[in-house]
Amino acid sequence: MTVHPSRSLAERRQHAADGLSQAAEPGSGRGIPDATVARLPLYLRALAALAERKVSMASSAKLADAAGVTSAKVRKDLSHLGSYGTRGVGYDVDYLIYQISRELGLTRDRGVVIVGVGNLGQALARYGGFVSRGFRIAALLDTDPARIGDWIAGVCVSPAGDLEEVVRTEDVAIGVITTPAPAAQPVCDRLVAAGVTCILNFAPAVLCVPADVEVRKVDLAMELQILAFHAQRKGAERGSGMQLAEAVR
Amino acid sequence: MTVHPSRSLAERRQHAADGLSQAAEPGSGRGIPDATVARLPLYLRALAALAERKVSMASSAKLADAAGVTSAKVRKDLSHLGSYGTRGVGYDVDYLIYQISRELGLTRDRGVVIVGVGNLGQALARYGGFVSRGFRIAALLDTDPARIGDWIAGVCVSPAGDLEEVVRTEDVAIGVITTPAPAAQPVCDRLVAAGVTCILNFAPAVLCVPADVEVRKVDLAMELQILAFHAQRKGAERGSGMQLAEAVR
DNA sequence: CTGACTTTGTGCATTCGTTCACAAACGCTT
DNA sequence: AAGCGTTTGTGAACGAATGCACAAAGTCAG
């Protein structure tokens, strides 16, 4: 038996079919492509919907349909996590939920700090999807004295000066920026200096961060503009020959 | 009535107007890659910031810095729109703003309907970034009688039953879905049936649409989960040398 | 046990996107 | 007009992601 004694994190469950797979290093999660990581939450949502309907097993085709992707993509994506499927049968829904949750780090609750309690910040704070998925709002921060002291979704709005202390005491790993654009970079700098390594930026500004900090951005105006491009493209085709004009009934 | 109820939406985002292989026509801009289109709003924002600082010309390097991308990417992206730069000099800021705006279809104002006036819907309605970029909120729709009649950002909340009429009379091309997940697909079907060809979906649900309808999705919980993955990855490396065993090096 | 059937996991080809490197084009100076 | 420095536009190399096809591995019936 070629069992590695000091193997990667946690315990390695005995994946029965070890066979000849040596390069994959299942479960260690080292080389998961970004595109796959971005889809894991999608699968998680689809699996949760299946579990709600008391479905205990799901093939890649069924999962693909529920997630809106192709079955080949599902299989390749899941294969990066390890061999958690059974050939001829499919994937165990509950077990796969657990494995993906573990890979995403959702098994342990994570503190999130939201900086900027404007329209969007308030909406995010009240959005149930955060808390229900293991994210705890550690703090709501703002510079406006009129807002400080307000209670939103059971959390009190604190002055922005508390940022460093909150990050330290609450072990915050994720910062959400919902400030106006000019305040975004200074806030970002303070978050990074305080030890935050992952930032979700809703402000319409380009953030400059060290290489070891992960930034994801959501720009609502940008999304609309992209759609406007497609709307124009479709609209232009309407003038010439179209095969499906208003045939949708 | 839905067109393909059980149709797997495998190849939904695939056609990028490949009908005509020719893409050399600068003005028409038929074959612009999706990745480039997604960055055009980013360039637009960067250019607007430069224009505000009275910068009249900008090289690809300067633009790249302002947009947070590489200069090669800027040049290749802009080359898809046509030759709007001057060698040895750079790009004229105002002219480029006009060209990109035109390509994105922002020169003519576009009606947007927001369905679902909850936390997020309200925040979007009040978000200034929409109106300031040529998007007009044609209607706010909701099913909750308690919300109907409210005035948000100068727009009155109408009953969801008005959807078809609003889309028709206001020539709405873009629909924004901010309903709870279960209501998303029915709302989507009604939008599509009414003639909306572009949909921005904030509901945590997979939408099934005909091939000629463009859907973009923004899932806030999903973004946080992706960040959680990176947070865990970084955290594991820092805390102890569990992962990254000696095998890799 | 055998054989028919189902489904995973994965090598391979293809398509899509990014990066590199450089000739062509432009302004400016002489 | 000619030479010099700068910057664009683009072919080509490279890399990542997707789709395809099929062997391996499982279930199930008899």
Coordinates of C-alpha atoms (C1' of nucleotides) in Angstrom, one line a residue:
Chain A
M1 CA 0.0 0.0 0.0
T2 CA 1.4 3.3 -1.0
V3 CA -0.4 5.4 1.6
H4 CA 1.1 8.7 2.4
P5 CA 1.2 9.2 6.2
S6 CA 1.4 13.0 6.3
R7 CA -1.2 13.6 3.7
S8 CA -3.1 16.8 3.1
L9 CA -5.7 18.5 5.2
A10 CA -8.1 16.7 7.4
E11 CA -8.6 13.0 6.9
R12 CA -8.6 11.4 3.5
R13 CA -11.6 9.3 3.1
Q14 CA -10.9 6.0 1.4
H15 CA -11.8 6.6 -2.2
A16 CA -12.2 3.0 -3.2
A17 CA -11.1 3.4 -6.8
D18 CA -7.6 4.6 -6.4
G19 CA -6.4 2.5 -9.3
L20 CA -4.0 4.4 -11.4
S21 CA -4.8 8.0 -10.6
Q22 CA -1.7 9.5 -9.2
A23 CA -1.4 12.9 -10.7
A24 CA -4.9 14.2 -9.8
E25 CA -4.3 14.4 -6.0
P26 CA -8.0 14.4 -5.3
G27 CA -9.5 16.5 -2.6
S28 CA -6.4 18.4 -1.9
G29 CA -7.9 21.3 -3.9
R30 CA -4.6 22.6 -5.1
G31 CA -5.1 23.1 -8.8
I32 CA -8.8 23.9 -9.2
P33 CA -9.3 26.1 -12.2
D34 CA -10.9 29.5 -11.6
A35 CA -13.7 28.7 -14.0
T36 CA -14.6 25.6 -11.9
V37 CA -14.4 27.5 -8.6
A38 CA -16.8 30.0 -10.0
R39 CA -19.3 27.3 -10.8
L40 CA -19.1 25.4 -7.5
P41 CA -21.6 27.7 -5.8
L42 CA -23.9 27.2 -8.7
Y43 CA -23.8 23.4 -8.2
L44 CA -24.4 23.9 -4.6
R45 CA -27.5 25.8 -5.2
A46 CA -28.8 23.2 -7.7
L47 CA -28.0 20.5 -5.3
A48 CA -29.8 22.3 -2.5
A49 CA -32.9 22.5 -4.7
L50 CA -32.7 18.8 -5.5
A51 CA -32.3 17.9 -1.8
E52 CA -35.4 20.0 -1.0
R53 CA -37.3 17.8 -3.4
K54 CA -36.0 14.7 -1.6
V55 CA -33.8 13.7 -4.5
S56 CA -31.0 11.6 -3.0
M57 CA -29.0 10.7 -6.1
A58 CA -28.4 12.8 -9.3
S59 CA -26.6 12.1 -12.5
S60 CA -24.3 14.7 -14.1
A61 CA -27.0 15.2 -16.7
K62 CA -29.7 16.0 -14.1
L63 CA -27.3 18.2 -12.2
A64 CA -26.3 20.0 -15.4
D65 CA -30.0 20.7 -16.2
A66 CA -30.6 22.1 -12.7
A67 CA -27.5 24.3 -12.9
G68 CA -27.9 25.4 -16.5
V69 CA -24.7 24.0 -17.8
T70 CA -23.6 21.0 -19.8
S71 CA -23.1 17.5 -18.3
A72 CA -19.5 17.3 -19.5
K73 CA -18.7 20.5 -17.6
V74 CA -20.3 19.1 -14.4
R75 CA -18.3 15.9 -14.6
K76 CA -15.0 17.7 -15.3
D77 CA -15.6 20.3 -12.6
L78 CA -16.5 17.7 -10.0
S79 CA -13.6 15.5 -11.0
H80 CA -11.3 18.3 -9.8
L81 CA -12.6 17.8 -6.3
G82 CA -12.1 14.1 -6.4
S83 CA -14.0 11.0 -7.4
Y84 CA -17.2 11.5 -5.5
G85 CA -19.5 9.9 -8.1
T86 CA -20.5 6.3 -8.6
R87 CA -20.4 5.1 -12.2
G88 CA -23.7 3.8 -13.5
V89 CA -25.5 5.7 -10.7
G90 CA -24.5 9.3 -10.3
Y91 CA -23.7 11.5 -7.4
D92 CA -25.1 11.3 -3.8
V93 CA -26.7 14.7 -3.4
D94 CA -26.1 15.1 0.4
Y95 CA -22.6 13.9 0.2
L96 CA -21.8 16.2 -2.7
I97 CA -23.3 19.2 -0.9
Y98 CA -21.0 18.4 2.0
Q99 CA -17.9 18.1 -0.2
I100 CA -18.5 21.2 -2.2
S101 CA -19.3 23.1 1.0
R102 CA -16.1 21.9 2.5
E103 CA -14.1 22.9 -0.6
L104 CA -15.6 26.3 -0.5
G105 CA -14.9 26.7 3.1
L106 CA -18.5 27.1 4.1
T107 CA -18.3 24.6 6.9
R108 CA -16.9 27.2 9.2
D109 CA -18.7 30.5 9.6
R110 CA -17.0 33.5 8.1
G111 CA -17.1 37.1 9.3
V112 CA -17.9 39.7 6.7
V113 CA -17.7 43.5 7.1
I114 CA -19.7 45.8 5.0
V115 CA -18.3 49.3 4.5
G116 CA -20.7 51.9 3.3
V117 CA -24.3 51.7 4.4
G118 CA -26.1 53.4 1.5
N119 CA -28.8 52.0 -0.6
L120 CA -26.8 49.0 -1.7
G121 CA -25.1 48.4 1.6
Q122 CA -28.4 48.3 3.4
A123 CA -29.9 46.0 0.8
L124 CA -27.0 43.6 1.2
A125 CA -27.2 43.7 5.0
R126 CA -30.9 42.8 4.8
Y127 CA -30.4 40.2 2.1
G128 CA -31.1 36.8 3.6
G129 CA -28.8 34.9 1.3
F130 CA -25.7 35.9 3.2
V131 CA -26.6 34.7 6.7
S132 CA -28.3 31.6 5.4
R133 CA -25.1 30.4 3.8
G134 CA -22.8 30.7 6.7
F135 CA -21.7 34.3 6.4
R136 CA -21.9 36.4 9.5
I137 CA -22.1 40.2 9.2
A138 CA -19.4 41.2 11.7
A139 CA -20.0 44.9 11.2
L140 CA -21.7 47.6 9.2
L141 CA -19.4 50.7 8.9
D142 CA -20.1 54.2 7.6
T143 CA -18.7 57.7 8.0
D144 CA -22.1 59.5 8.0
P145 CA -22.9 60.4 11.7
A146 CA -26.6 60.3 10.8
R147 CA -26.4 56.6 10.1
I148 CA -24.2 55.5 12.9
G149 CA -26.2 53.8 15.6
D150 CA -28.9 52.6 13.2
W151 CA -29.8 49.0 13.5
I152 CA -30.1 47.1 10.2
A153 CA -30.8 43.4 10.1
G154 CA -29.8 43.1 13.8
V155 CA -26.5 44.8 13.4
C156 CA -25.6 48.3 14.6
V157 CA -23.9 50.7 12.2
S158 CA -20.5 51.6 13.6
P159 CA -18.2 54.5 12.7
A160 CA -15.7 53.7 10.0
G161 CA -12.9 54.2 12.5
D162 CA -13.7 50.9 14.0
L163 CA -12.6 49.1 10.9
E164 CA -9.3 47.8 12.1
E165 CA -10.6 46.8 15.5
V166 CA -13.5 44.9 14.0
V167 CA -11.3 43.0 11.5
R168 CA -9.0 42.0 14.3
T169 CA -11.4 41.0 17.0
E170 CA -14.0 39.3 14.7
D171 CA -11.4 37.6 12.5
V172 CA -12.9 39.0 9.4
A173 CA -11.5 37.6 6.1
I174 CA -13.9 39.2 3.6
G175 CA -14.6 42.9 3.1
V176 CA -17.5 44.3 1.1
I177 CA -17.2 47.8 -0.2
T178 CA -20.4 49.6 -1.0
T179 CA -19.1 53.2 -0.6
P180 CA -19.2 55.9 -3.3
A181 CA -16.4 55.5 -5.8
P182 CA -13.9 58.1 -4.4
A183 CA -13.9 56.3 -1.0
A184 CA -13.3 52.9 -2.4
Q185 CA -9.6 52.9 -2.7
P186 CA -8.9 54.4 0.8
V187 CA -11.3 51.9 2.4
C188 CA -9.7 49.1 0.4
D189 CA -6.2 50.1 1.6
R190 CA -7.4 50.1 5.2
L191 CA -9.0 46.7 4.8
V192 CA -5.9 45.2 3.4
A193 CA -3.7 46.8 6.0
A194 CA -6.0 45.3 8.7
G195 CA -5.5 41.9 7.3
V196 CA -8.4 41.3 5.0
T197 CA -7.4 39.1 2.0
C198 CA -10.7 39.0 0.0
I199 CA -12.7 42.0 -1.1
L200 CA -16.0 42.3 -2.9
N201 CA -16.2 45.7 -4.5
F202 CA -19.5 47.2 -5.6
A203 CA -18.1 50.7 -6.1
P204 CA -17.5 51.8 -9.7
A205 CA -13.8 52.1 -9.2
V206 CA -10.7 50.1 -10.0
L207 CA -9.0 48.9 -6.8
C208 CA -5.3 48.5 -6.5
V209 CA -4.2 45.8 -4.1
P210 CA -1.2 43.6 -3.4
A211 CA -0.9 40.4 -5.3
D212 CA -2.0 38.2 -2.5
V213 CA -5.4 39.9 -2.1
E214 CA -8.3 38.6 -4.1
V215 CA -10.7 41.2 -5.5
R216 CA -14.0 40.5 -7.1
K217 CA -16.1 43.3 -8.5
V218 CA -19.8 43.7 -9.2
D219 CA -20.7 46.8 -11.2
L220 CA -24.4 47.1 -11.8
A221 CA -24.1 49.9 -14.4
M222 CA -21.6 47.8 -16.2
E223 CA -23.9 44.9 -16.5
L224 CA -26.6 47.1 -17.9
Q225 CA -24.2 48.5 -20.5
I226 CA -23.2 45.0 -21.6
L227 CA -26.9 44.2 -22.0
A228 CA -27.4 47.4 -23.9
F229 CA -24.8 46.3 -26.4
H230 CA -26.7 43.1 -27.0
A231 CA -30.0 44.9 -27.2
Q232 CA -28.7 47.1 -29.9
R233 CA -27.2 44.2 -31.8
K234 CA -30.5 42.4 -31.8
G235 CA -32.4 45.6 -32.6
A236 CA -30.1 46.2 -35.6
E237 CA -30.9 42.7 -37.0
R238 CA -34.6 43.5 -36.9
G239 CA -34.3 45.8 -39.8
S240 CA -32.9 43.1 -42.1
G241 CA -33.9 39.5 -42.4
M242 CA -34.8 37.9 -39.1
Q243 CA -35.9 34.3 -38.8
L244 CA -37.9 34.7 -35.5
A245 CA -39.5 38.0 -35.4
E246 CA -42.4 38.1 -33.0
A247 CA -43.2 34.4 -33.2
V248 CA -43.1 33.9 -29.4
R249 CA -46.5 33.4 -28.2
Chain B
M1 CA -46.6 29.3 -23.6
T2 CA -43.1 28.2 -23.2
V3 CA -41.3 27.0 -26.3
H4 CA -39.0 24.3 -25.1
P5 CA -40.0 23.2 -21.5
S6 CA -37.7 20.3 -21.2
R7 CA -35.0 21.6 -23.4
S8 CA -31.5 21.5 -21.9
L9 CA -30.1 25.0 -22.1
A10 CA -26.7 23.7 -23.1
E11 CA -25.7 26.1 -25.8
R12 CA -27.4 29.3 -24.8
R13 CA -24.6 31.8 -24.8
Q14 CA -22.8 30.3 -27.6
H15 CA -23.7 32.2 -30.8
A16 CA -21.8 35.4 -31.0
A17 CA -23.2 36.3 -34.4
D18 CA -21.1 33.9 -36.4
G19 CA -23.5 34.0 -39.3
L20 CA -21.1 36.3 -41.1
S21 CA -17.5 35.5 -40.8
Q22 CA -16.5 38.9 -41.9
A23 CA -15.8 41.2 -39.0
A24 CA -13.5 43.8 -40.7
E25 CA -16.3 46.4 -41.0
P26 CA -15.3 48.8 -38.2
G27 CA -18.5 50.7 -37.9
S28 CA -20.8 47.8 -37.8
G29 CA -18.7 45.9 -35.3
R30 CA -20.3 42.5 -35.9
G31 CA -17.7 40.1 -34.5
I32 CA -16.7 41.7 -31.2
P33 CA -15.6 39.0 -28.7
D34 CA -17.7 38.7 -25.6
A35 CA -14.7 39.3 -23.4
T36 CA -14.1 42.6 -25.2
V37 CA -17.7 43.7 -24.9
A38 CA -17.5 43.0 -21.2
R39 CA -14.6 45.4 -20.9
L40 CA -15.9 48.3 -22.9
P41 CA -17.9 49.7 -20.0
L42 CA -14.7 49.5 -18.0
Y43 CA -12.9 51.6 -20.6
L44 CA -15.8 54.0 -20.7
R45 CA -15.5 54.6 -17.0
A46 CA -11.8 55.1 -17.1
L47 CA -12.1 57.5 -20.0
A48 CA -14.8 59.5 -18.2
A49 CA -12.4 59.8 -15.2
L50 CA -9.7 61.0 -17.5
A51 CA -12.0 63.5 -19.2
E52 CA -12.9 64.9 -15.8
R53 CA -9.3 65.6 -15.2
K54 CA -9.1 67.5 -18.5
V55 CA -7.0 64.8 -20.2
S56 CA -7.6 65.0 -23.9
M57 CA -5.3 62.3 -25.2
A58 CA -4.4 59.0 -23.6
S59 CA -2.1 56.2 -24.7
S60 CA -3.1 52.6 -24.3
A61 CA -0.7 52.3 -21.4
K62 CA -2.3 55.2 -19.6
L63 CA -5.8 53.9 -20.3
A64 CA -4.8 50.4 -19.2
D65 CA -3.6 51.8 -15.9
A66 CA -6.8 53.6 -15.4
A67 CA -8.9 50.6 -16.2
G68 CA -6.8 48.0 -14.3
V69 CA -5.8 45.9 -17.3
T70 CA -2.8 45.5 -19.6
S71 CA -2.0 47.8 -22.5
A72 CA -2.0 45.0 -25.0
K73 CA -5.6 44.1 -24.0
V74 CA -6.6 47.7 -24.4
R75 CA -5.1 47.9 -27.9
K76 CA -6.6 44.6 -29.1
D77 CA -10.0 45.4 -27.6
L78 CA -10.2 48.9 -29.2
S79 CA -8.9 47.5 -32.5
H80 CA -12.1 45.5 -32.7
L81 CA -14.1 48.8 -32.9
G82 CA -11.9 50.2 -35.6
S83 CA -8.7 52.3 -35.9
Y84 CA -9.6 55.1 -33.6
G85 CA -6.1 55.7 -32.3
T86 CA -3.2 57.7 -33.7
R87 CA 0.2 56.0 -33.8
G88 CA 2.8 57.8 -31.8
V89 CA 0.2 59.8 -30.0
G90 CA -2.6 57.7 -28.5
Y91 CA -6.4 57.9 -28.4
D92 CA -8.5 61.1 -28.2
V93 CA -10.4 60.7 -25.0
D94 CA -13.6 62.4 -26.1
Y95 CA -13.7 60.8 -29.4
L96 CA -13.2 57.4 -27.9
I97 CA -15.9 58.0 -25.3
Y98 CA -18.3 58.7 -28.2
Q99 CA -17.3 55.7 -30.2
I100 CA -17.6 53.2 -27.3
S101 CA -20.9 54.8 -26.2
R102 CA -22.2 54.4 -29.7
E103 CA -21.0 50.8 -29.9
L104 CA -22.7 50.0 -26.6
G105 CA -25.8 51.7 -27.8
L106 CA -25.8 54.3 -25.1
T107 CA -26.4 57.2 -27.4
R108 CA -30.1 56.5 -27.4
D109 CA -31.8 56.1 -24.1
R110 CA -33.1 52.7 -23.1
G111 CA -36.1 51.8 -21.0
V112 CA -35.5 49.4 -18.2
V113 CA -38.2 47.7 -16.1
I114 CA -37.4 46.4 -12.6
V115 CA -39.5 43.5 -11.4
G116 CA -39.5 43.0 -7.6
V117 CA -39.2 46.0 -5.4
G118 CA -37.7 44.4 -2.3
N119 CA -34.4 45.5 -0.7
L120 CA -32.4 45.0 -3.8
G121 CA -34.9 46.4 -6.3
Q122 CA -35.3 49.5 -4.2
A123 CA -31.5 49.9 -4.0
L124 CA -31.2 49.6 -7.8
A125 CA -34.0 52.0 -8.4
R126 CA -32.3 54.6 -6.2
Y127 CA -28.8 53.8 -7.6
G128 CA -27.8 56.9 -9.5
G129 CA -25.5 55.0 -11.8
F130 CA -28.4 53.8 -14.0
V131 CA -30.0 57.1 -14.8
S132 CA -26.7 58.9 -15.3
R133 CA -25.7 56.5 -18.0
G134 CA -28.7 56.8 -20.2
F135 CA -31.0 54.2 -18.7
R136 CA -34.5 55.2 -17.9
I137 CA -36.5 53.3 -15.3
A138 CA -39.7 52.7 -17.3
A139 CA -41.4 51.0 -14.4
L140 CA -41.1 49.4 -11.0
L141 CA -43.3 46.3 -10.6
D142 CA -44.3 44.2 -7.6
T143 CA -47.1 41.9 -6.6
D144 CA -47.2 43.1 -3.0
P145 CA -50.3 45.5 -2.6
A146 CA -48.6 47.2 0.3
R147 CA -45.8 48.4 -2.0
I148 CA -47.9 49.4 -5.0
G149 CA -48.3 53.2 -5.2
D150 CA -45.0 53.9 -3.4
W151 CA -42.8 56.4 -5.1
I152 CA -39.1 55.4 -5.3
A153 CA -36.6 57.6 -7.1
G154 CA -39.4 59.4 -8.8
V155 CA -41.1 56.3 -10.1
C156 CA -44.4 54.9 -8.9
V157 CA -44.5 51.2 -8.1
S158 CA -47.1 49.5 -10.3
P159 CA -48.8 46.1 -10.1
A160 CA -47.0 43.2 -11.8
G161 CA -50.0 42.8 -14.1
D162 CA -48.9 46.0 -15.9
L163 CA -45.8 44.2 -17.2
E164 CA -46.9 43.5 -20.7
E165 CA -48.4 47.0 -21.2
V166 CA -45.3 48.8 -19.9
V167 CA -42.9 46.8 -22.1
R168 CA -45.0 47.5 -25.1
T169 CA -45.8 51.2 -24.5
E170 CA -42.3 52.2 -23.2
D171 CA -40.4 50.1 -25.7
V172 CA -38.5 48.3 -22.9
A173 CA -35.6 46.2 -24.1
I174 CA -34.0 45.3 -20.8
G175 CA -35.7 43.6 -17.8
V176 CA -34.2 43.4 -14.3
I177 CA -35.4 40.6 -12.1
T178 CA -35.1 41.2 -8.3
T179 CA -37.8 38.9 -7.1
P180 CA -37.4 36.0 -4.8
A181 CA -36.1 32.9 -6.5
P182 CA -39.4 31.1 -7.1
A183 CA -40.9 34.0 -8.9
A184 CA -37.9 34.5 -11.2
Q185 CA -38.8 32.0 -14.0
P186 CA -42.5 33.0 -14.3
V187 CA -41.5 36.7 -14.4
C188 CA -38.8 35.8 -17.0
D189 CA -41.3 34.0 -19.2
R190 CA -43.6 37.0 -19.1
L191 CA -40.8 39.4 -19.9
V192 CA -39.7 37.3 -22.9
A193 CA -43.2 36.8 -24.1
A194 CA -43.7 40.6 -24.0
G195 CA -40.7 41.1 -26.2
V196 CA -37.8 41.8 -23.8
T197 CA -34.6 40.4 -25.2
C198 CA -32.1 41.2 -22.5
I199 CA -32.5 40.2 -18.9
L200 CA -30.4 41.0 -15.8
N201 CA -31.2 38.4 -13.1
F202 CA -30.4 39.0 -9.5
A203 CA -32.6 36.1 -8.2
P204 CA -30.7 33.0 -7.2
A205 CA -32.3 30.8 -9.8
V206 CA -31.3 29.4 -13.2
L207 CA -33.4 31.0 -15.9
C208 CA -34.5 29.1 -19.0
V209 CA -34.9 31.3 -22.1
P210 CA -35.0 31.0 -25.9
A211 CA -31.7 31.1 -27.6
D212 CA -32.2 34.7 -28.9
V213 CA -32.6 36.2 -25.4
E214 CA -29.5 37.3 -23.5
V215 CA -29.3 36.7 -19.8
R216 CA -26.7 38.0 -17.4
K217 CA -26.9 37.0 -13.8
V218 CA -25.6 38.6 -10.6
D219 CA -25.6 36.4 -7.6
L220 CA -24.4 38.1 -4.4
A221 CA -24.2 34.9 -2.3
M222 CA -22.3 33.2 -5.1
E223 CA -19.7 36.0 -5.1
L224 CA -19.2 35.6 -1.4
Q225 CA -18.8 31.9 -1.7
I226 CA -16.2 32.3 -4.4
L227 CA -14.3 34.6 -2.1
A228 CA -14.7 32.2 0.8
F229 CA -12.9 29.6 -1.3
H230 CA -9.9 31.9 -1.7
A231 CA -10.0 33.0 1.9
Q232 CA -9.8 29.3 2.9
R233 CA -7.0 28.7 0.5
K234 CA -5.0 31.6 1.8
G235 CA -5.8 30.8 5.4
A236 CA -4.7 27.2 5.1
E237 CA -1.3 28.2 3.8
R238 CA -0.8 30.7 6.5
G239 CA -2.0 28.8 9.6
S240 CA 0.0 25.7 9.2
G241 CA 1.8 23.7 6.6
M242 CA -0.9 21.2 6.3
Q243 CA -1.4 21.6 2.6
L244 CA 1.3 22.2 0.1
A245 CA 3.2 19.1 1.1
E246 CA 6.7 18.3 0.0
A247 CA 5.4 16.5 -3.1
V248 CA 4.8 19.7 -5.0
R249 CA 8.2 21.2 -4.7
Chain C
dC1 C1' -21.2 -15.6 -13.6
dT2 C1' -22.4 -13.3 -17.6
dG3 C1' -24.2 -9.9 -20.4
dA4 C1' -26.8 -5.7 -21.2
dC5 C1' -27.2 -1.1 -19.8
dT6 C1' -25.9 3.2 -17.3
dT7 C1' -22.9 6.8 -15.9
dT8 C1' -18.4 8.5 -14.5
dG9 C1' -13.9 10.2 -15.3
dT10 C1' -10.6 11.6 -18.6
dG11 C1' -7.5 12.0 -22.8
dC12 C1' -7.9 14.7 -27.0
dA13 C1' -9.2 18.2 -30.2
dT14 C1' -11.1 22.7 -30.7
dT15 C1' -12.4 27.1 -29.6
dC16 C1' -11.7 31.2 -27.1
dG17 C1' -8.8 34.6 -24.8
dT18 C1' -4.4 36.6 -23.4
dT19 C1' 0.4 37.9 -24.0
dC20 C1' 4.3 38.9 -26.8
dA21 C1' 6.9 41.1 -30.2
dC22 C1' 7.4 44.0 -34.0
dA23 C1' 6.6 46.5 -38.4
dA24 C1' 4.0 50.4 -39.9
dA25 C1' 2.6 55.0 -38.9
dC26 C1' 2.7 59.4 -36.8
dG27 C1' 4.7 63.9 -34.6
dC28 C1' 8.6 66.5 -33.9
dT29 C1' 13.2 68.2 -34.6
dT30 C1' 16.8 69.4 -37.5
Chain D
dA1 C1' 13.3 65.7 -46.3
dA2 C1' 15.3 62.8 -43.4
dG3 C1' 16.0 60.8 -39.0
dC4 C1' 14.4 59.8 -34.3
dG5 C1' 11.5 58.5 -30.6
dT6 C1' 6.8 57.1 -29.6
dT7 C1' 2.7 54.4 -30.0
dT8 C1' -0.7 51.8 -32.5
dG9 C1' -2.4 47.7 -34.7
dT10 C1' -1.8 42.9 -35.5
dG11 C1' 0.2 38.3 -36.6
dA12 C1' 1.8 34.6 -34.0
dA13 C1' 2.7 32.0 -29.8
dC14 C1' 0.8 30.6 -25.8
dG15 C1' -2.5 29.2 -22.3
dA16 C1' -7.1 28.3 -20.5
dA17 C1' -11.6 26.5 -21.0
dT18 C1' -14.9 23.9 -23.5
dG19 C1' -16.9 20.0 -26.0
dC20 C1' -16.4 15.2 -27.7
dA21 C1' -15.9 10.5 -27.4
dC22 C1' -14.9 6.4 -25.1
dA23 C1' -12.9 3.0 -21.8
dA24 C1' -13.4 1.8 -17.1
dA25 C1' -16.5 0.8 -13.5
dG26 C1' -20.6 0.4 -11.6
dT27 C1' -25.9 -1.7 -11.3
dC28 C1' -29.2 -5.0 -12.4
dA29 C1' -31.6 -9.2 -14.3
dG30 C1' -31.6 -13.8 -15.1

